[in-house]
PDB file of C-alpha atoms in Angstrom:
ATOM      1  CA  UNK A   1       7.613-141.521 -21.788  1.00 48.00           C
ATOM      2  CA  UNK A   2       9.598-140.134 -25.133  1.00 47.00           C
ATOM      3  CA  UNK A   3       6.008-138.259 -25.745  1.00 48.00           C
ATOM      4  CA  UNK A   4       6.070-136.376 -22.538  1.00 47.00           C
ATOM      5  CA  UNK A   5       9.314-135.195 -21.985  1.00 49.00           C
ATOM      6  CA  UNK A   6       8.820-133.503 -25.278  1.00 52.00           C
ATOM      7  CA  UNK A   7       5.723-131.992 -24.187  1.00 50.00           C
ATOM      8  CA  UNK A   8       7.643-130.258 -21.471  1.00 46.00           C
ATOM      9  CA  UNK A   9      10.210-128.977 -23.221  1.00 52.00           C
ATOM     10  CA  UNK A  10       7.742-127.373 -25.431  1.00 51.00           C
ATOM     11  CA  UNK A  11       5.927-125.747 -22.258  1.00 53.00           C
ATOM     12  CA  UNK A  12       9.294-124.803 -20.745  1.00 51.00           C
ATOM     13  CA  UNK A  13      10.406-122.991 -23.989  1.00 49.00           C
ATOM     14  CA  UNK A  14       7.329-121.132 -24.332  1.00 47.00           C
ATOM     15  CA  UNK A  15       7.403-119.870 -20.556  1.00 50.00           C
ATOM     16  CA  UNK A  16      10.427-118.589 -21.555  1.00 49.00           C
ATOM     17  CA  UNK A  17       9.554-116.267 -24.397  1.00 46.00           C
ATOM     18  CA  UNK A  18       6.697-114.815 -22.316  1.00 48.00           C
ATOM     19  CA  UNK A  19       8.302-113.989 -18.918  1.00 46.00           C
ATOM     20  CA  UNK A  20      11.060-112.566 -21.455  1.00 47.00           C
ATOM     21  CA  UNK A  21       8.877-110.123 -22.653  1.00 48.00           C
ATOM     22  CA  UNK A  22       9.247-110.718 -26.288  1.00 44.00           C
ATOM     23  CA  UNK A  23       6.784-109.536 -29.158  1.00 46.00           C
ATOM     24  CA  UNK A  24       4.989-111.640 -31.480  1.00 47.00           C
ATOM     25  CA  UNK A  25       6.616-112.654 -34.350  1.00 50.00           C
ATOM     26  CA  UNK A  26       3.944-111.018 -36.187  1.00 54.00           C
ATOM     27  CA  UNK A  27       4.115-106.674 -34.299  1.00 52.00           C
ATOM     28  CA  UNK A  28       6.118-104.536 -36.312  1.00 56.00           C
ATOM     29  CA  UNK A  29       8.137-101.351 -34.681  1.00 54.00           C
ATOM     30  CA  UNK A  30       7.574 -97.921 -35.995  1.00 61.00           C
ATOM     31  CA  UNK A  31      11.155 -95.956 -37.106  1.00 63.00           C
ATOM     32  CA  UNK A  32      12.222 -92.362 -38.256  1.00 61.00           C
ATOM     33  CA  UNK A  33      13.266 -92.393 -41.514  1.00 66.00           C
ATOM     34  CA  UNK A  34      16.968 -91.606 -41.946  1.00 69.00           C
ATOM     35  CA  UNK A  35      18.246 -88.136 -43.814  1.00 72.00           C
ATOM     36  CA  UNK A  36      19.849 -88.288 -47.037  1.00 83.00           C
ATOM     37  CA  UNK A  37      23.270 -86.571 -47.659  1.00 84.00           C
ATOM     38  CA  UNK A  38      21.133 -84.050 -50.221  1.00 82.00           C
ATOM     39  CA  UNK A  39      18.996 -83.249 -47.075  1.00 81.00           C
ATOM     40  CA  UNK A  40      22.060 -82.547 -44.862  1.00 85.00           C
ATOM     41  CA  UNK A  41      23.477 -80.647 -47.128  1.00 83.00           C
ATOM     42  CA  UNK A  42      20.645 -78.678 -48.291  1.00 85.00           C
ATOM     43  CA  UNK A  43      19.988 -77.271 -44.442  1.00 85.00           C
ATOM     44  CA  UNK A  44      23.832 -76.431 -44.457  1.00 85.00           C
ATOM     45  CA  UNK A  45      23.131 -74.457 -47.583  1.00 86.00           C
ATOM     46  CA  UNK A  46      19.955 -72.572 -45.911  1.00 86.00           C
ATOM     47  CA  UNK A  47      21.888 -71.585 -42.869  1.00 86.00           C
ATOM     48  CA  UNK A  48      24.665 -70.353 -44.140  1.00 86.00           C
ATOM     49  CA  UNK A  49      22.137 -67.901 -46.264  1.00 87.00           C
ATOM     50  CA  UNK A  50      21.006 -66.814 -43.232  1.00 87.00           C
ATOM     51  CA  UNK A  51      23.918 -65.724 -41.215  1.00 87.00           C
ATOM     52  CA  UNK A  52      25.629 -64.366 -44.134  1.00 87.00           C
ATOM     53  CA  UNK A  53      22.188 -61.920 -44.447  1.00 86.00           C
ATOM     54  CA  UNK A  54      22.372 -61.085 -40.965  1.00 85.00           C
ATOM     55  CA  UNK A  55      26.464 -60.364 -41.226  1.00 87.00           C
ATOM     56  CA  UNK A  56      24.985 -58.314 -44.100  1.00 86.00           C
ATOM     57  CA  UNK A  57      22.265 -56.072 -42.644  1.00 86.00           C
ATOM     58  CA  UNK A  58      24.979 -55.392 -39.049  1.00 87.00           C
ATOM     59  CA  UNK A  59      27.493 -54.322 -41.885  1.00 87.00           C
ATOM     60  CA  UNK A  60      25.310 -51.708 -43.460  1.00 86.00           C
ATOM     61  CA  UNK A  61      23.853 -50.581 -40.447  1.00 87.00           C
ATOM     62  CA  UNK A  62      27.267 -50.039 -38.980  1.00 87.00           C
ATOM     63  CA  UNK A  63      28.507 -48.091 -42.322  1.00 89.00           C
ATOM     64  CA  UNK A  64      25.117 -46.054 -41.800  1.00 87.00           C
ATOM     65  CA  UNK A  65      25.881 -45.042 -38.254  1.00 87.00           C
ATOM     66  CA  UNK A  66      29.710 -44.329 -39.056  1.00 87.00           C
ATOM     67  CA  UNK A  67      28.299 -41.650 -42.091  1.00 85.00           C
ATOM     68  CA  UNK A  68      25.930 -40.074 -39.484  1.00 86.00           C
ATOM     69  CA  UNK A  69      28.336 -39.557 -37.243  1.00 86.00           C
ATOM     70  CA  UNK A  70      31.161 -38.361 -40.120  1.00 89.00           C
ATOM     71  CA  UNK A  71      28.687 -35.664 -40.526  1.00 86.00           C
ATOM     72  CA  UNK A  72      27.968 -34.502 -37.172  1.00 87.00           C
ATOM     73  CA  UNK A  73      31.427 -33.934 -36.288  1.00 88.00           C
ATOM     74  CA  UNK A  74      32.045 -31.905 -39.570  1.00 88.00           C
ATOM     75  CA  UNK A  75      28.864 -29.865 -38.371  1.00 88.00           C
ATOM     76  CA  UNK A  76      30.515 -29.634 -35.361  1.00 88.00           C
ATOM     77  CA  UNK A  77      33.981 -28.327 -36.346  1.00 88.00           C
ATOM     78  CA  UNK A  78      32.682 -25.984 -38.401  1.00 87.00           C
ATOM     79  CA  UNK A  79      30.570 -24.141 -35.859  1.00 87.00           C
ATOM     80  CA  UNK A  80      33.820 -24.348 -33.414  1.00 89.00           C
ATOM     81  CA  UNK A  81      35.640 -22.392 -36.394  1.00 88.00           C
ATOM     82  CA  UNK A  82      33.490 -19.918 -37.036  1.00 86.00           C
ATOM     83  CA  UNK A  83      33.228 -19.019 -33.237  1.00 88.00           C
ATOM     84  CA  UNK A  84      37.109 -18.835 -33.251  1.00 86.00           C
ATOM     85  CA  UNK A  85      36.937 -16.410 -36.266  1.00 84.00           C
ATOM     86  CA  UNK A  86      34.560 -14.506 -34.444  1.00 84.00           C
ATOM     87  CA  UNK A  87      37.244 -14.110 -31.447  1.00 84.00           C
ATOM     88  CA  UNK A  88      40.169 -13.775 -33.451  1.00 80.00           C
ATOM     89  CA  UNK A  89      37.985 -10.665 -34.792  1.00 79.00           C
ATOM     90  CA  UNK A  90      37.277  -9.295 -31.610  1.00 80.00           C
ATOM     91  CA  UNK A  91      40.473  -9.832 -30.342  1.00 78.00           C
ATOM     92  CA  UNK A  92      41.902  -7.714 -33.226  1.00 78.00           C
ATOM     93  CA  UNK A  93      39.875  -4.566 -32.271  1.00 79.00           C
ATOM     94  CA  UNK A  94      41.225  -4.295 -28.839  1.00 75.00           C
ATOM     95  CA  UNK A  95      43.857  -2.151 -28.119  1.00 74.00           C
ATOM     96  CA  UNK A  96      47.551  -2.768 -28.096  1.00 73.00           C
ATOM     97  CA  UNK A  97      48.608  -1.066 -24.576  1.00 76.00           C
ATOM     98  CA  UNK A  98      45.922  -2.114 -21.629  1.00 76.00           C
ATOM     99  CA  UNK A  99      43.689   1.267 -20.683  1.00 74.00           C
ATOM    100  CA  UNK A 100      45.057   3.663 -18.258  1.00 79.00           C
ATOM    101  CA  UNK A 101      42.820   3.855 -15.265  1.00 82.00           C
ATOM    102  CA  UNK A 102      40.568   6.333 -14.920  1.00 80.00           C
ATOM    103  CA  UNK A 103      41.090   8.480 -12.542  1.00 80.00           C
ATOM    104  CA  UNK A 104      37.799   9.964 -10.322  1.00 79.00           C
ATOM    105  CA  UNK A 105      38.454  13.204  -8.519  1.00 78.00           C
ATOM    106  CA  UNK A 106      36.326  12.693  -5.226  1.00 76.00           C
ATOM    107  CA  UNK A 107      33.130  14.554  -5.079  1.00 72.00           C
ATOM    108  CA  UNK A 108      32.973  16.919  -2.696  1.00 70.00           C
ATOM    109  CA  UNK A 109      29.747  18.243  -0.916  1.00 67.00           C
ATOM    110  CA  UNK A 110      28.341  21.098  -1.496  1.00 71.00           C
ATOM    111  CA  UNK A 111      28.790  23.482   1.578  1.00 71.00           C
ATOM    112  CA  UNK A 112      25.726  24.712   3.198  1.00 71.00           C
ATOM    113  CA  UNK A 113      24.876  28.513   3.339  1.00 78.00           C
ATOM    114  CA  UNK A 114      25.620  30.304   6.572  1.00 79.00           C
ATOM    115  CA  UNK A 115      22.888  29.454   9.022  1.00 82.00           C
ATOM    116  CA  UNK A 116      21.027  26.906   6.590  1.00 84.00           C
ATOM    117  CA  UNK A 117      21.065  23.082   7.130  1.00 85.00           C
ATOM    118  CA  UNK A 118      22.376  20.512   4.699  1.00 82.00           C
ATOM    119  CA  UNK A 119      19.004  20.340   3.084  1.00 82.00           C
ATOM    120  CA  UNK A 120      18.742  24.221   3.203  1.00 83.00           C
ATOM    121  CA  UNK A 121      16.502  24.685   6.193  1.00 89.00           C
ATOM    122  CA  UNK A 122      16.983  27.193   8.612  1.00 91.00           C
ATOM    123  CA  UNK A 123      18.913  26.666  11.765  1.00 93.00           C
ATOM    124  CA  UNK A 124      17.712  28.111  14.988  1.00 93.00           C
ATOM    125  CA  UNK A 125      18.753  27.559  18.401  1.00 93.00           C
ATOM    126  CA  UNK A 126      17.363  27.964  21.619  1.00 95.00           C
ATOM    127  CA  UNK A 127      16.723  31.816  21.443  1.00 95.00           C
ATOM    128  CA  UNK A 128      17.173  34.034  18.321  1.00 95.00           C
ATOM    129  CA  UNK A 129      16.720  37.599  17.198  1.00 95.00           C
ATOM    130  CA  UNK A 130      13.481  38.170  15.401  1.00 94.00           C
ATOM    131  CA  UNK A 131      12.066  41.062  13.286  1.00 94.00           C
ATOM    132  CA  UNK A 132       8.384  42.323  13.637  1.00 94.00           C
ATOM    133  CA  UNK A 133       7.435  44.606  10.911  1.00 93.00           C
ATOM    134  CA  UNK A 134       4.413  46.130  12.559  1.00 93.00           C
ATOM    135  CA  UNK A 135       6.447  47.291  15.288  1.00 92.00           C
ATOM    136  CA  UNK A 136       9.740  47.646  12.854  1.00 91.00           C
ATOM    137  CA  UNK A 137      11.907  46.876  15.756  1.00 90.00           C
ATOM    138  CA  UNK A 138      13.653  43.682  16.342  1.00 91.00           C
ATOM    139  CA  UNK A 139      13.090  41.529  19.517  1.00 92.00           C
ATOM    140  CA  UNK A 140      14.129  38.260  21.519  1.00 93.00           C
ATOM    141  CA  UNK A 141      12.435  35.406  21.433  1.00 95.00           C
ATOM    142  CA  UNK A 142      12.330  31.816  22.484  1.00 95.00           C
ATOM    143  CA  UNK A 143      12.571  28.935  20.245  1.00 95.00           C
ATOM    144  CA  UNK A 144       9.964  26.017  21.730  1.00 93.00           C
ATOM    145  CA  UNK A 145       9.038  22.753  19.681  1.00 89.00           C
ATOM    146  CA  UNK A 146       6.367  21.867  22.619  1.00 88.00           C
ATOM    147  CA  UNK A 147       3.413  25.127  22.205  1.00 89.00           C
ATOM    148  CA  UNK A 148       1.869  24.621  18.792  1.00 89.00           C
ATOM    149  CA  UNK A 149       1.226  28.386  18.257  1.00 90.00           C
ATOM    150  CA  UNK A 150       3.672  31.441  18.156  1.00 94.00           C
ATOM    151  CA  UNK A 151       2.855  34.138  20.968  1.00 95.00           C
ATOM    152  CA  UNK A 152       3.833  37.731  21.386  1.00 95.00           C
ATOM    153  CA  UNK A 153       3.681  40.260  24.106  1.00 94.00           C
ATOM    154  CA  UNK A 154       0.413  42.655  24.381  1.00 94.00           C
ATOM    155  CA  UNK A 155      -1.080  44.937  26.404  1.00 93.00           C
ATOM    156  CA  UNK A 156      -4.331  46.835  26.503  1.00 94.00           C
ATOM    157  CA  UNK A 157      -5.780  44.657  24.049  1.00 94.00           C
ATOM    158  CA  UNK A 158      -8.463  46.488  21.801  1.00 95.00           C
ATOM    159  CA  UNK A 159     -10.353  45.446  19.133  1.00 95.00           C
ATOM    160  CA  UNK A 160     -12.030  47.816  16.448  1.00 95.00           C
ATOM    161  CA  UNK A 161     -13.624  47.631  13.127  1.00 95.00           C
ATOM    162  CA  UNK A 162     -11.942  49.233   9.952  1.00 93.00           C
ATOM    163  CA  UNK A 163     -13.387  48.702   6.604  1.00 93.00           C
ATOM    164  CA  UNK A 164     -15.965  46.401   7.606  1.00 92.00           C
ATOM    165  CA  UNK A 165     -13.146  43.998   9.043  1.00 94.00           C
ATOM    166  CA  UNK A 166     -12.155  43.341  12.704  1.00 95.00           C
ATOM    167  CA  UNK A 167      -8.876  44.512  13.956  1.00 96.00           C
ATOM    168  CA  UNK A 168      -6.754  44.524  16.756  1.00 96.00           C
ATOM    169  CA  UNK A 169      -4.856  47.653  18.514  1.00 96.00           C
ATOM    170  CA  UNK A 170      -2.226  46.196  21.352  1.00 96.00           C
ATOM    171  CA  UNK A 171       0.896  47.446  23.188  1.00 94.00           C
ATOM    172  CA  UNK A 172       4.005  45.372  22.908  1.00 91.00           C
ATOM    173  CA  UNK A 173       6.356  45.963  25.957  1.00 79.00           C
ATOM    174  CA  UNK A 174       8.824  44.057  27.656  1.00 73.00           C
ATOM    175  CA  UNK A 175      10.911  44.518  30.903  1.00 64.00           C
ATOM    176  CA  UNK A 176      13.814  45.272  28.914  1.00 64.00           C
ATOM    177  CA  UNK A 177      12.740  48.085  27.331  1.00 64.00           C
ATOM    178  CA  UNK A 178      10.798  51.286  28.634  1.00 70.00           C
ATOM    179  CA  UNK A 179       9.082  52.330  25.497  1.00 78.00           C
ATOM    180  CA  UNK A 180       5.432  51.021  24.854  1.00 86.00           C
ATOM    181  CA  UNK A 181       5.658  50.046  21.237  1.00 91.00           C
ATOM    182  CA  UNK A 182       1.643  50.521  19.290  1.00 94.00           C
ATOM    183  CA  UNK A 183       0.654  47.577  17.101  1.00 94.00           C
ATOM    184  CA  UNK A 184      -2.086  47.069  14.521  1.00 95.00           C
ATOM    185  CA  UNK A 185      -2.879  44.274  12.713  1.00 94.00           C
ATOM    186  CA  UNK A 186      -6.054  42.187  11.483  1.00 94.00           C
ATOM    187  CA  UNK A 187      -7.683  39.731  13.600  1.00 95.00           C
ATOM    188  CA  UNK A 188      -7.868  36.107  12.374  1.00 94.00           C
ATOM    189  CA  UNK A 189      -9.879  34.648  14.991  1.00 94.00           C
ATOM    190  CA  UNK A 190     -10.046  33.780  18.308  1.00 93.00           C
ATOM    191  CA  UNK A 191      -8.643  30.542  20.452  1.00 91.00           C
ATOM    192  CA  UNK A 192      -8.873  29.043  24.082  1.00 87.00           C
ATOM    193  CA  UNK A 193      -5.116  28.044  25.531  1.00 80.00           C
ATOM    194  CA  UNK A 194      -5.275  26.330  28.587  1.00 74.00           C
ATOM    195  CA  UNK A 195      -2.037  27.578  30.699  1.00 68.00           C
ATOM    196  CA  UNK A 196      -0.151  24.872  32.857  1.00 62.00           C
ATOM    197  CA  UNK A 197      -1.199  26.897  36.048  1.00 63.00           C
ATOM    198  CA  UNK A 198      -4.180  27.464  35.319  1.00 63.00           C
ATOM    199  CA  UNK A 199      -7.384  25.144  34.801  1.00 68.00           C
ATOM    200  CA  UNK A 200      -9.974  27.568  32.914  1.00 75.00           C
ATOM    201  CA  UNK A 201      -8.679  28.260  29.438  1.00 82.00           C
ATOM    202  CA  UNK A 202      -7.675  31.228  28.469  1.00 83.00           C
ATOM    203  CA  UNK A 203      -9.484  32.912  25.644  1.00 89.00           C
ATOM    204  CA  UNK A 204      -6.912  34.818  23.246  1.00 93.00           C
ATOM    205  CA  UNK A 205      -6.689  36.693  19.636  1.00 95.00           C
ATOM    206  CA  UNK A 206      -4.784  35.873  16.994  1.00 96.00           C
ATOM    207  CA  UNK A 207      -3.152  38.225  14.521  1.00 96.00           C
ATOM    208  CA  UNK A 208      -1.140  37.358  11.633  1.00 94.00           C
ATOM    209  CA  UNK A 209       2.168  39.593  11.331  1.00 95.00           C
ATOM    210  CA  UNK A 210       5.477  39.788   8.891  1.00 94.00           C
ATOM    211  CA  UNK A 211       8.285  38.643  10.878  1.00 94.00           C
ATOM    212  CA  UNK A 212      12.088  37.879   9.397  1.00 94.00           C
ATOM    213  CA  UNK A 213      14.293  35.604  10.912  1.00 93.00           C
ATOM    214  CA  UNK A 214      17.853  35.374   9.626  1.00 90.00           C
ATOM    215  CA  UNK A 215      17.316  35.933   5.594  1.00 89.00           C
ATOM    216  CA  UNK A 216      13.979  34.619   6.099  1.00 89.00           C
ATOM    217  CA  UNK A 217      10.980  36.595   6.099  1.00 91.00           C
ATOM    218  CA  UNK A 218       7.527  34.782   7.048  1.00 91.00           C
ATOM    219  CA  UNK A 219       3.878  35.849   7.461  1.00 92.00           C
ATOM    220  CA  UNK A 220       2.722  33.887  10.578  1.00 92.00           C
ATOM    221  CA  UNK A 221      -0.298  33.980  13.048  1.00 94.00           C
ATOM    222  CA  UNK A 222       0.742  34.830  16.829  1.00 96.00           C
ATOM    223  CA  UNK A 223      -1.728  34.890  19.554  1.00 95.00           C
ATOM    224  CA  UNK A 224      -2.154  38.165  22.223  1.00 95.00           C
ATOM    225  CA  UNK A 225      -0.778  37.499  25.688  1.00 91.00           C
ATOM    226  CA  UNK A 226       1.130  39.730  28.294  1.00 91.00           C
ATOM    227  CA  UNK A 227       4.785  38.048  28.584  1.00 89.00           C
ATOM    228  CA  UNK A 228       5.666  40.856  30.195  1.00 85.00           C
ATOM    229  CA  UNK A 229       6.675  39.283  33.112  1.00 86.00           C
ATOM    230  CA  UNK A 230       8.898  36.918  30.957  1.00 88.00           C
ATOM    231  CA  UNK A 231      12.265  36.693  29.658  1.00 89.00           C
ATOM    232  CA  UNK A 232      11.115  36.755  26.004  1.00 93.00           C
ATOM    233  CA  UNK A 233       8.319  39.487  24.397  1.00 94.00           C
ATOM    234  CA  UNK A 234       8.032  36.479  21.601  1.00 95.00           C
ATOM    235  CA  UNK A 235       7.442  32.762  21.531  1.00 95.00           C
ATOM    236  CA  UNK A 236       8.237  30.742  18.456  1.00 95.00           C
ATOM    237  CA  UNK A 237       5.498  27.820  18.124  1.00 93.00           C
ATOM    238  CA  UNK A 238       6.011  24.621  16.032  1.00 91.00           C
ATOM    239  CA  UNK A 239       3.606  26.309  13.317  1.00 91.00           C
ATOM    240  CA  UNK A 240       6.340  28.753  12.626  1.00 91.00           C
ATOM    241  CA  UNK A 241       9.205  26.512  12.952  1.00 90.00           C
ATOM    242  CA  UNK A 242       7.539  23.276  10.413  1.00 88.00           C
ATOM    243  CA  UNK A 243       9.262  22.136   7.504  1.00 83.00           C
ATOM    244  CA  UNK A 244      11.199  25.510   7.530  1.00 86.00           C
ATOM    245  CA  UNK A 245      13.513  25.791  10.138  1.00 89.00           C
ATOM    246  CA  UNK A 246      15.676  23.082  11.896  1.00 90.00           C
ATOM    247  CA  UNK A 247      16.054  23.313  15.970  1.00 92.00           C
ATOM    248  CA  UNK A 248      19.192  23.016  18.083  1.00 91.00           C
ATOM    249  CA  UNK A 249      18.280  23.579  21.555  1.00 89.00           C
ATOM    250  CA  UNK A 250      21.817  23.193  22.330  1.00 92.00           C
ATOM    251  CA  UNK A 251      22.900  26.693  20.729  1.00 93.00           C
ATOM    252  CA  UNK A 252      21.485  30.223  20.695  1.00 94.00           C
ATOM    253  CA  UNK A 253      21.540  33.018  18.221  1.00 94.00           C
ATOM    254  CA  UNK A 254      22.892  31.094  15.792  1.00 93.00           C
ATOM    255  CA  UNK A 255      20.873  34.013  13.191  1.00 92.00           C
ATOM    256  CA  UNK A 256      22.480  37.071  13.283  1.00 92.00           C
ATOM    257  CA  UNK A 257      20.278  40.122  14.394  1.00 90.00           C
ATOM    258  CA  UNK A 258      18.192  42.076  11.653  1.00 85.00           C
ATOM    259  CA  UNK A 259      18.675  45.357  11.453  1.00 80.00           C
ATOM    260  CA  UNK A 260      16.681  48.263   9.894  1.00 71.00           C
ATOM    261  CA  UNK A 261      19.096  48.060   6.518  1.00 58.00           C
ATOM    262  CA  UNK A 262      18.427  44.459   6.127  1.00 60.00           C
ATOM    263  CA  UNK A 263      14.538  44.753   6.021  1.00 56.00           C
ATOM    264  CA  UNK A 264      13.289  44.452   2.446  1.00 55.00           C
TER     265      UNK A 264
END
């Protein structure tokens, strides 16, 4: 009986140790080895190396950039001095007393001759005086911008030959006056007009006379018709009138009338 209860106290005991979960006697547990003090100390040592290398390197970089920037400003302040030199020098040649203003005298226009546009042109009105050397008398005539060609009054109408050129022998009249003045003059050519009351056209010659009209004297063709049975012997076409005369229809005689004296 003494035998077996100490058989179960052995088998209790040893249930005990397992379900405990403890090693064997015999299993040994792996551990880091602990630092010395010359370890410790040595790592101390190291990083203080390294931040005093760093507070090192920041210290010369910052001395670097300070020196740069020294120098730009002295670059700087001496190109602001200069420029103020440079003024001060300027300002030294002006004058003492501000400038009087100039004064402009306003420009006046130049006044156009008697008779004569700005531009010099001749002004004509409606109806002017107008000098036919051939016939060395003056007569009236009408100023129109709408017939192309001048005109002039003729009768008995005869063409001859003199010199081996054509001519022309005609008899300027007019209502107005009772003598029958004889023209001759060289014919140019021939043209067809066709008149507003008419439909045929009218075949006419042309003869190129010296004419004057105010201080202007012109060679210019005219073509043969009888205006006697209208209020002007002449008719002043726009081929007479272009780029030498200037039209106001609502004025006449604005040219005085030639006489003999004033014929060159």
């Amino acid at each position: 009986m003494k035998h077996m209860n100490s058989t179960l106290k052995g088998m209790t005991l040893l249930s005990m140790f397992t379900l405990g979960g403890c090693v064997a006697p015999n299993h040994k547990v792996e551990t880091a080895p602990a630092a010395s003090l010359a370890d410790i100390k040595n790592e101390l040592s190291l990083s203080e190396q390294r931040v005093q290398s760093g507070l090192s390197l920041q210290q010369k970089q910052l001395i670097q950039q300070q020196s740069d920037l020294i120098v730009k400003l002295t670059n700087d302040l001496k190109q602001m001095k200069e420029t103020v030199n440079k003024m001060d020098d300027k300002l030294e040649t002006l004058p003492k007393e501000p400038p009087k203003p100039q004064v402009i005298p306003p420009q006046k226009c130049p006044v156009p001759q008697q008779g004569h546009a700005m531009d010099g042109k001749l002004m004509v009105g409606e109806a002017e005086w107008i000098w036919v050397d051939a016939a060395n008398d003056a007569f009236q005539a009408r100023v129109d911008t709408g017939a192309t060609t001048s005109s002039i009054s003729a009768q008995d109408i005869t063409i001859f030959e003199r010199n081996g050129k054509n001519w022309v022998r005609f008899f300027l009249s007019h209502q107005n006056s009772e003598d029958r003045i004889q023209i001759e003059a060289p014919l140019v050519r021939h043209v067809r007009v066709r008149q507003a009351s008419a439909d045929e056209l009218d075949r006419r010659p042309v003869v190129r006379l010296t004419v004057r009209l105010g201080d202007m004297t012109e060679k210019s063709e005219f073509t043969l018709k009888d205006r006697s049975d209208m209020a002007f012997p002449v008719l002043l076409g726009r081929e007479f009138l272009k780029d030498i005369a200037v039209v106001d229809v609502a004025r006449e005689y604005i040219q005085p009338k030639p006489q003999l004296k004033d014929v060159k």
